[in-house]
Amino acid sequence: MGARAPDTEEESHLPRHVAIIMDGNGRWAEKRRLPRIEGHLAGLERARTTIRYLNHRYHVKYLTLFGFSTENWSRPSQEVNGILRVFQEIIDQEALAFHKLGIRLRHLGRREELPPALQESIKKATRLTSDNTGMTFNLAFNYGGRTEILDAVRRIVTEKIPPQKIDEELFASYLYTAGTHDVDLLIRTGGELRTSNFLTWQSVYSEYYFTDVFWPDFDEKEIDKALLAYRRRQRRFGGL
Ligand code: IPE
Ligand code: IPE
Ligand code: MG
């Protein structure tokens, strides 16, 4: 079994799973002579509005936002601590609002390596929204694509799964994204043309959309542009 082609024409025009590498917060702030943390705050505000817009305008079923990578620990501790703090504040503030919108929050990444208070906030918000059937919002935080694959392998080995049972479907069910559809549209803001260890397994047949716009400036008009570009793509999944 490989990546699946969509069933209907309608399905092929709107992405079910949108994933975004929210890059460019630091440069957005530096351009304005502001401290980098102001860029992260503006980026979080942008995330808040993007979640709502993709939910109500495009009825996206799964949205994955890259908030912090396993490589981002290498930044100066002041910046790392600032990012951890603002994310915790926003999760605490937003959990109830997501719940009211029927959004289900999931966390992708190694939660156990995060500060206990942040772990607790994520756990609370995940629990509160776990039965919601609207959009699934995956927050990739302390996420790495390779780490995710290694974590899956470790669990498969620990559970002594017989090798002949390990196919693509089974493997995917051991990833953090278990139960989520593959990524249809992968957006990266901020001008870099790379994926920086994001959704390695899930993006093999994604459509990529790169833009120079810094994440805090990625407004509804920019989202519309990305979605229009997606609609114009022809996805073949190896077929004709
Ligand atoms: C993305 O913005 C947010 C994180 C990686 C946490 P950056 O902080 O990487 O912003 P730039 O790339 O330095 O502008
Ligand atoms: C990718 O951005 C990670 C997130 C957006 C959370 P980076 O700024 O860390 O990526 P690189 O270092 O430019 O590849
Ligand atoms: Mg960056």
mmCIF file of C-alpha atoms and ligand atoms in Angstrom:
data_model
loop_
_atom_site.group_PDB
_atom_site.id
_atom_site.type_symbol
_atom_site.label_atom_id
_atom_site.label_comp_id
_atom_site.label_asym_id
_atom_site.label_seq_id
_atom_site.Cartn_x
_atom_site.Cartn_y
_atom_site.Cartn_z
ATOM 1 C CA MET A 1 0.000 0.000 0.000
ATOM 2 C CA GLY A 2 1.417 3.420 -0.978
ATOM 3 C CA ALA A 3 0.147 6.981 -0.689
ATOM 4 C CA ARG A 4 -3.555 7.058 -1.522
ATOM 5 C CA ALA A 5 -5.088 9.038 -4.365
ATOM 6 C CA PRO A 6 -8.250 10.982 -3.451
ATOM 7 C CA ASP A 7 -11.616 9.312 -4.100
ATOM 8 C CA THR A 8 -13.583 12.171 -5.607
ATOM 9 C CA GLU A 9 -12.939 15.322 -7.555
ATOM 10 C CA GLU A 10 -14.112 17.490 -4.676
ATOM 11 C CA GLU A 11 -11.618 15.773 -2.368
ATOM 12 C CA SER A 12 -8.769 16.481 -4.752
ATOM 13 C CA HIS A 13 -9.342 20.253 -4.714
ATOM 14 C CA LEU A 14 -9.358 20.928 -0.999
ATOM 15 C CA PRO A 15 -6.551 19.598 1.162
ATOM 16 C CA ARG A 16 -7.621 17.375 4.033
ATOM 17 C CA HIS A 17 -4.323 17.813 5.831
ATOM 18 C CA VAL A 18 -2.422 21.108 5.764
ATOM 19 C CA ALA A 19 0.945 21.327 7.515
ATOM 20 C CA ILE A 20 2.822 24.579 8.043
ATOM 21 C CA ILE A 21 6.454 25.329 8.893
ATOM 22 C CA MET A 22 5.876 28.674 10.596
ATOM 23 C CA ASP A 23 9.253 30.229 9.838
ATOM 24 C CA GLY A 24 10.470 33.821 9.849
ATOM 25 C CA ASN A 25 9.363 35.087 13.277
ATOM 26 C CA GLY A 26 12.866 36.183 14.260
ATOM 27 C CA ARG A 27 13.549 38.058 11.023
ATOM 28 C CA TRP A 28 10.100 39.669 11.182
ATOM 29 C CA ALA A 29 11.035 41.109 14.582
ATOM 30 C CA GLU A 30 14.586 42.061 13.614
ATOM 31 C CA LYS A 31 13.286 43.988 10.612
ATOM 32 C CA ARG A 32 11.273 46.081 13.068
ATOM 33 C CA ARG A 33 14.187 46.401 15.518
ATOM 34 C CA LEU A 34 12.201 44.413 18.059
ATOM 35 C CA PRO A 35 13.487 41.573 20.263
ATOM 36 C CA ARG A 36 13.066 38.144 18.608
ATOM 37 C CA ILE A 37 10.527 37.091 21.234
ATOM 38 C CA GLU A 38 8.165 39.759 19.857
ATOM 39 C CA GLY A 39 8.337 37.854 16.579
ATOM 40 C CA HIS A 40 7.334 34.636 18.331
ATOM 41 C CA LEU A 41 4.419 36.405 19.997
ATOM 42 C CA ALA A 42 3.268 37.831 16.673
ATOM 43 C CA GLY A 43 3.712 34.351 15.192
ATOM 44 C CA LEU A 44 1.449 32.841 17.816
ATOM 45 C CA GLU A 45 -1.213 35.426 17.122
ATOM 46 C CA ARG A 46 -0.926 34.460 13.455
ATOM 47 C CA ALA A 47 -1.285 30.786 14.384
ATOM 48 C CA ARG A 48 -4.472 31.607 16.304
ATOM 49 C CA THR A 49 -6.085 33.311 13.303
ATOM 50 C CA THR A 50 -4.811 30.702 10.802
ATOM 51 C CA ILE A 51 -6.337 27.816 12.752
ATOM 52 C CA ARG A 52 -9.726 29.541 12.688
ATOM 53 C CA TYR A 53 -9.553 30.537 9.032
ATOM 54 C CA LEU A 54 -8.526 27.098 7.737
ATOM 55 C CA ASN A 55 -11.243 25.597 9.892
ATOM 56 C CA HIS A 56 -14.187 27.759 8.891
ATOM 57 C CA ARG A 57 -13.220 28.799 5.353
ATOM 58 C CA TYR A 58 -11.641 25.598 4.037
ATOM 59 C CA HIS A 59 -12.966 22.934 6.427
ATOM 60 C CA VAL A 60 -9.513 21.463 6.738
ATOM 61 C CA LYS A 61 -9.774 18.192 8.647
ATOM 62 C CA TYR A 62 -6.194 18.108 9.931
ATOM 63 C CA LEU A 63 -3.898 21.043 10.519
ATOM 64 C CA THR A 64 -0.340 20.527 11.740
ATOM 65 C CA LEU A 65 1.719 23.523 12.849
ATOM 66 C CA PHE A 66 5.465 23.265 13.476
ATOM 67 C CA GLY A 67 6.113 25.238 16.656
ATOM 68 C CA PHE A 68 9.477 23.957 17.877
ATOM 69 C CA SER A 69 11.846 21.391 16.402
ATOM 70 C CA THR A 70 14.147 18.919 18.138
ATOM 71 C CA GLU A 71 16.968 21.052 16.662
ATOM 72 C CA ASN A 72 15.666 24.332 18.123
ATOM 73 C CA TRP A 73 17.143 23.461 21.556
ATOM 74 C CA SER A 74 20.471 24.578 20.080
ATOM 75 C CA ARG A 75 19.346 28.238 20.190
ATOM 76 C CA PRO A 76 20.451 30.546 23.042
ATOM 77 C CA SER A 77 18.666 29.507 26.243
ATOM 78 C CA GLN A 78 17.017 32.912 26.576
ATOM 79 C CA GLU A 79 15.235 32.405 23.261
ATOM 80 C CA VAL A 80 14.333 28.774 24.012
ATOM 81 C CA ASN A 81 12.892 29.732 27.393
ATOM 82 C CA GLY A 82 10.948 32.592 25.838
ATOM 83 C CA ILE A 83 9.422 30.271 23.230
ATOM 84 C CA LEU A 84 8.490 27.665 25.854
ATOM 85 C CA ARG A 85 6.866 30.347 28.005
ATOM 86 C CA VAL A 86 4.787 31.983 25.267
ATOM 87 C CA PHE A 87 3.579 28.610 23.988
ATOM 88 C CA GLN A 88 2.455 27.582 27.432
ATOM 89 C CA GLU A 89 0.572 30.851 27.884
ATOM 90 C CA ILE A 90 -1.198 30.512 24.549
ATOM 91 C CA ILE A 91 -2.180 26.879 25.157
ATOM 92 C CA ASP A 92 -3.644 27.824 28.537
ATOM 93 C CA GLN A 93 -5.494 30.765 27.020
ATOM 94 C CA GLU A 94 -6.772 29.003 23.913
ATOM 95 C CA ALA A 95 -7.762 25.531 25.125
ATOM 96 C CA LEU A 96 -11.324 26.472 25.991
ATOM 97 C CA ALA A 97 -11.795 28.463 22.786
ATOM 98 C CA PHE A 98 -10.653 25.457 20.709
ATOM 99 C CA HIS A 99 -13.007 23.272 22.658
ATOM 100 C CA LYS A 100 -15.939 25.576 21.895
ATOM 101 C CA LEU A 101 -15.047 25.431 18.198
ATOM 102 C CA GLY A 102 -15.091 21.618 18.307
ATOM 103 C CA ILE A 103 -11.361 21.459 17.580
ATOM 104 C CA ARG A 104 -9.369 18.503 18.879
ATOM 105 C CA LEU A 105 -5.837 19.307 19.986
ATOM 106 C CA ARG A 106 -3.077 16.738 19.700
ATOM 107 C CA HIS A 107 0.594 17.050 20.462
ATOM 108 C CA LEU A 108 3.264 15.647 18.137
ATOM 109 C CA GLY A 109 6.730 15.229 19.587
ATOM 110 C CA ARG A 110 8.621 14.139 22.669
ATOM 111 C CA ARG A 111 6.454 15.597 25.400
ATOM 112 C CA GLU A 112 8.485 14.055 28.214
ATOM 113 C CA GLU A 113 11.469 16.300 27.383
ATOM 114 C CA LEU A 114 9.466 19.502 27.904
ATOM 115 C CA PRO A 115 9.302 21.433 31.210
ATOM 116 C CA PRO A 116 6.709 19.809 33.543
ATOM 117 C CA ALA A 117 4.405 22.858 33.565
ATOM 118 C CA LEU A 118 4.225 22.898 29.761
ATOM 119 C CA GLN A 119 3.638 19.146 29.711
ATOM 120 C CA GLU A 120 0.754 19.686 32.104
ATOM 121 C CA SER A 121 -0.793 22.450 29.957
ATOM 122 C CA ILE A 122 -0.589 20.261 26.854
ATOM 123 C CA LYS A 123 -2.057 17.298 28.717
ATOM 124 C CA LYS A 124 -4.958 19.366 30.045
ATOM 125 C CA ALA A 125 -5.823 20.889 26.660
ATOM 126 C CA THR A 126 -5.516 17.512 24.919
ATOM 127 C CA ARG A 127 -7.768 15.858 27.461
ATOM 128 C CA LEU A 128 -10.359 18.654 27.358
ATOM 129 C CA THR A 129 -10.692 18.450 23.562
ATOM 130 C CA SER A 130 -10.129 14.713 23.018
ATOM 131 C CA ASP A 131 -13.754 13.871 22.113
ATOM 132 C CA ASN A 132 -14.224 16.725 19.665
ATOM 133 C CA THR A 133 -15.017 15.696 16.123
ATOM 134 C CA GLY A 134 -14.204 18.926 14.262
ATOM 135 C CA MET A 135 -10.795 19.839 12.949
ATOM 136 C CA THR A 136 -7.796 18.079 14.470
ATOM 137 C CA PHE A 137 -5.066 20.573 15.274
ATOM 138 C CA ASN A 138 -1.705 18.868 15.677
ATOM 139 C CA LEU A 139 0.821 20.975 17.516
ATOM 140 C CA ALA A 140 4.312 19.768 16.578
ATOM 141 C CA PHE A 141 6.422 20.892 19.499
ATOM 142 C CA ASN A 142 9.787 19.330 20.305
ATOM 143 C CA TYR A 143 9.064 17.441 17.113
ATOM 144 C CA GLY A 144 11.575 15.875 14.745
ATOM 145 C CA GLY A 145 10.747 13.622 11.804
ATOM 146 C CA ARG A 146 13.674 11.315 12.449
ATOM 147 C CA THR A 147 12.966 11.177 16.170
ATOM 148 C CA GLU A 148 9.377 10.247 15.361
ATOM 149 C CA ILE A 149 10.513 7.370 13.145
ATOM 150 C CA LEU A 150 12.997 6.175 15.784
ATOM 151 C CA ASP A 151 10.330 6.330 18.505
ATOM 152 C CA ALA A 152 8.053 4.207 16.294
ATOM 153 C CA VAL A 153 10.807 1.643 15.660
ATOM 154 C CA ARG A 154 11.541 1.412 19.372
ATOM 155 C CA ARG A 155 7.892 0.713 20.198
ATOM 156 C CA ILE A 156 7.552 -1.837 17.409
ATOM 157 C CA VAL A 157 10.657 -3.660 18.657
ATOM 158 C CA THR A 158 9.559 -3.431 22.300
ATOM 159 C CA GLU A 159 6.187 -4.940 21.383
ATOM 160 C CA LYS A 160 7.960 -7.732 19.465
ATOM 161 C CA ILE A 161 5.848 -7.206 16.329
ATOM 162 C CA PRO A 162 6.711 -9.977 13.829
ATOM 163 C CA PRO A 163 8.631 -8.544 10.824
ATOM 164 C CA GLN A 164 6.134 -9.894 8.260
ATOM 165 C CA LYS A 165 3.399 -7.802 9.930
ATOM 166 C CA ILE A 166 5.295 -4.538 9.477
ATOM 167 C CA ASP A 167 3.809 -2.819 6.446
ATOM 168 C CA GLU A 168 3.280 0.902 5.722
ATOM 169 C CA GLU A 169 -0.091 0.971 7.431
ATOM 170 C CA LEU A 170 1.171 -0.640 10.599
ATOM 171 C CA PHE A 171 4.241 1.573 10.697
ATOM 172 C CA ALA A 172 2.144 4.732 10.275
ATOM 173 C CA SER A 173 0.000 3.639 13.221
ATOM 174 C CA TYR A 174 3.092 3.848 15.463
ATOM 175 C CA LEU A 175 3.909 7.429 14.475
ATOM 176 C CA TYR A 176 2.810 10.444 16.560
ATOM 177 C CA THR A 177 0.300 11.157 13.765
ATOM 178 C CA ALA A 178 -1.467 7.777 14.021
ATOM 179 C CA GLY A 179 -4.961 8.045 12.557
ATOM 180 C CA THR A 180 -4.178 11.242 10.619
ATOM 181 C CA HIS A 181 -4.216 11.409 6.838
ATOM 182 C CA ASP A 182 -0.921 12.030 4.971
ATOM 183 C CA VAL A 183 -0.081 15.705 4.392
ATOM 184 C CA ASP A 184 -1.732 17.103 1.239
ATOM 185 C CA LEU A 185 -0.340 20.627 1.347
ATOM 186 C CA LEU A 186 2.894 21.564 3.089
ATOM 187 C CA ILE A 187 3.511 25.296 3.439
ATOM 188 C CA ARG A 188 6.770 26.920 4.511
ATOM 189 C CA THR A 189 6.915 30.644 5.140
ATOM 190 C CA GLY A 190 10.083 32.684 5.655
ATOM 191 C CA GLY A 191 11.878 32.000 2.381
ATOM 192 C CA GLU A 192 13.911 28.858 3.130
ATOM 193 C CA LEU A 193 13.561 25.987 0.670
ATOM 194 C CA ARG A 194 13.875 23.018 3.017
ATOM 195 C CA THR A 195 11.719 20.935 5.321
ATOM 196 C CA SER A 196 13.955 21.012 8.435
ATOM 197 C CA ASN A 197 13.007 17.539 9.696
ATOM 198 C CA PHE A 198 9.239 18.082 9.529
ATOM 199 C CA LEU A 199 6.769 15.218 8.910
ATOM 200 C CA THR A 200 9.310 13.059 7.111
ATOM 201 C CA TRP A 201 7.139 9.982 6.668
ATOM 202 C CA GLN A 202 3.859 11.822 6.104
ATOM 203 C CA SER A 203 4.968 14.251 3.387
ATOM 204 C CA VAL A 204 6.375 11.954 0.685
ATOM 205 C CA TYR A 205 3.513 12.882 -1.667
ATOM 206 C CA SER A 206 2.688 16.346 -0.324
ATOM 207 C CA GLU A 207 2.364 19.372 -2.529
ATOM 208 C CA TYR A 208 4.887 21.983 -1.375
ATOM 209 C CA TYR A 209 4.219 25.690 -1.217
ATOM 210 C CA PHE A 210 7.118 27.975 -0.335
ATOM 211 C CA THR A 211 6.760 31.710 0.214
ATOM 212 C CA ASP A 212 9.152 34.491 1.250
ATOM 213 C CA VAL A 213 6.460 36.028 3.493
ATOM 214 C CA PHE A 214 7.488 35.903 7.167
ATOM 215 C CA TRP A 215 5.092 33.864 9.281
ATOM 216 C CA PRO A 216 3.569 36.792 11.273
ATOM 217 C CA ASP A 217 2.603 38.376 7.903
ATOM 218 C CA PHE A 218 1.010 35.214 6.480
ATOM 219 C CA ASP A 219 -2.574 36.519 6.530
ATOM 220 C CA GLU A 220 -5.837 35.278 5.034
ATOM 221 C CA LYS A 221 -4.923 36.617 1.595
ATOM 222 C CA GLU A 222 -1.702 34.602 1.672
ATOM 223 C CA ILE A 223 -3.582 31.489 2.782
ATOM 224 C CA ASP A 224 -5.989 31.928 -0.125
ATOM 225 C CA LYS A 225 -3.003 32.142 -2.496
ATOM 226 C CA ALA A 226 -1.524 28.922 -1.127
ATOM 227 C CA LEU A 227 -4.838 27.098 -1.374
ATOM 228 C CA LEU A 228 -5.366 28.336 -4.922
ATOM 229 C CA ALA A 229 -1.903 27.103 -5.894
ATOM 230 C CA TYR A 230 -2.797 23.736 -4.387
ATOM 231 C CA ARG A 231 -6.032 23.529 -6.371
ATOM 232 C CA ARG A 232 -4.096 24.059 -9.578
ATOM 233 C CA ARG A 233 -1.730 21.193 -8.942
ATOM 234 C CA GLN A 234 -2.232 17.858 -10.565
ATOM 235 C CA ARG A 235 -1.505 15.060 -8.157
ATOM 236 C CA ARG A 236 -0.592 11.785 -9.747
ATOM 237 C CA PHE A 237 0.735 9.591 -6.942
ATOM 238 C CA GLY A 238 2.932 7.814 -9.436
ATOM 239 C CA GLY A 239 0.043 7.099 -11.800
ATOM 240 C CA LEU A 240 -0.767 8.847 -15.065
HETATM 241 C C1 IPE B 1 10.250 30.063 13.480
HETATM 242 O O1 IPE B 1 10.812 31.333 13.403
HETATM 243 C C2 IPE B 1 9.914 29.702 14.915
HETATM 244 C C3 IPE B 1 10.813 28.698 15.491
HETATM 245 C C4 IPE B 1 11.736 28.037 14.837
HETATM 246 C C5 IPE B 1 10.653 28.417 16.905
HETATM 247 P P1 IPE B 1 12.360 31.556 13.567
HETATM 248 O O2 IPE B 1 12.649 31.882 14.994
HETATM 249 O O3 IPE B 1 13.153 30.434 13.006
HETATM 250 O O4 IPE B 1 12.567 32.858 12.682
HETATM 251 P P2 IPE B 1 13.800 33.181 11.760
HETATM 252 O O5 IPE B 1 13.944 32.042 10.776
HETATM 253 O O6 IPE B 1 14.992 33.316 12.653
HETATM 254 O O7 IPE B 1 13.413 34.454 11.098
HETATM 255 C C1 IPE B 2 11.877 25.137 11.403
HETATM 256 O O1 IPE B 2 12.421 26.415 11.431
HETATM 257 C C2 IPE B 2 11.233 24.818 12.725
HETATM 258 C C3 IPE B 2 10.028 25.573 13.052
HETATM 259 C C4 IPE B 2 9.417 26.449 12.288
HETATM 260 C C5 IPE B 2 9.462 25.287 14.347
HETATM 261 P P1 IPE B 2 13.962 26.667 11.733
HETATM 262 O O2 IPE B 2 14.176 28.124 11.673
HETATM 263 O O3 IPE B 2 14.351 25.984 12.990
HETATM 264 O O4 IPE B 2 14.652 25.905 10.518
HETATM 265 P P2 IPE B 2 16.132 26.032 9.951
HETATM 266 O O5 IPE B 2 17.072 26.017 11.114
HETATM 267 O O6 IPE B 2 16.208 27.344 9.209
HETATM 268 O O7 IPE B 2 16.287 24.860 9.032
HETATM 269 MG MG MG B 3 13.918 30.034 11.154
#
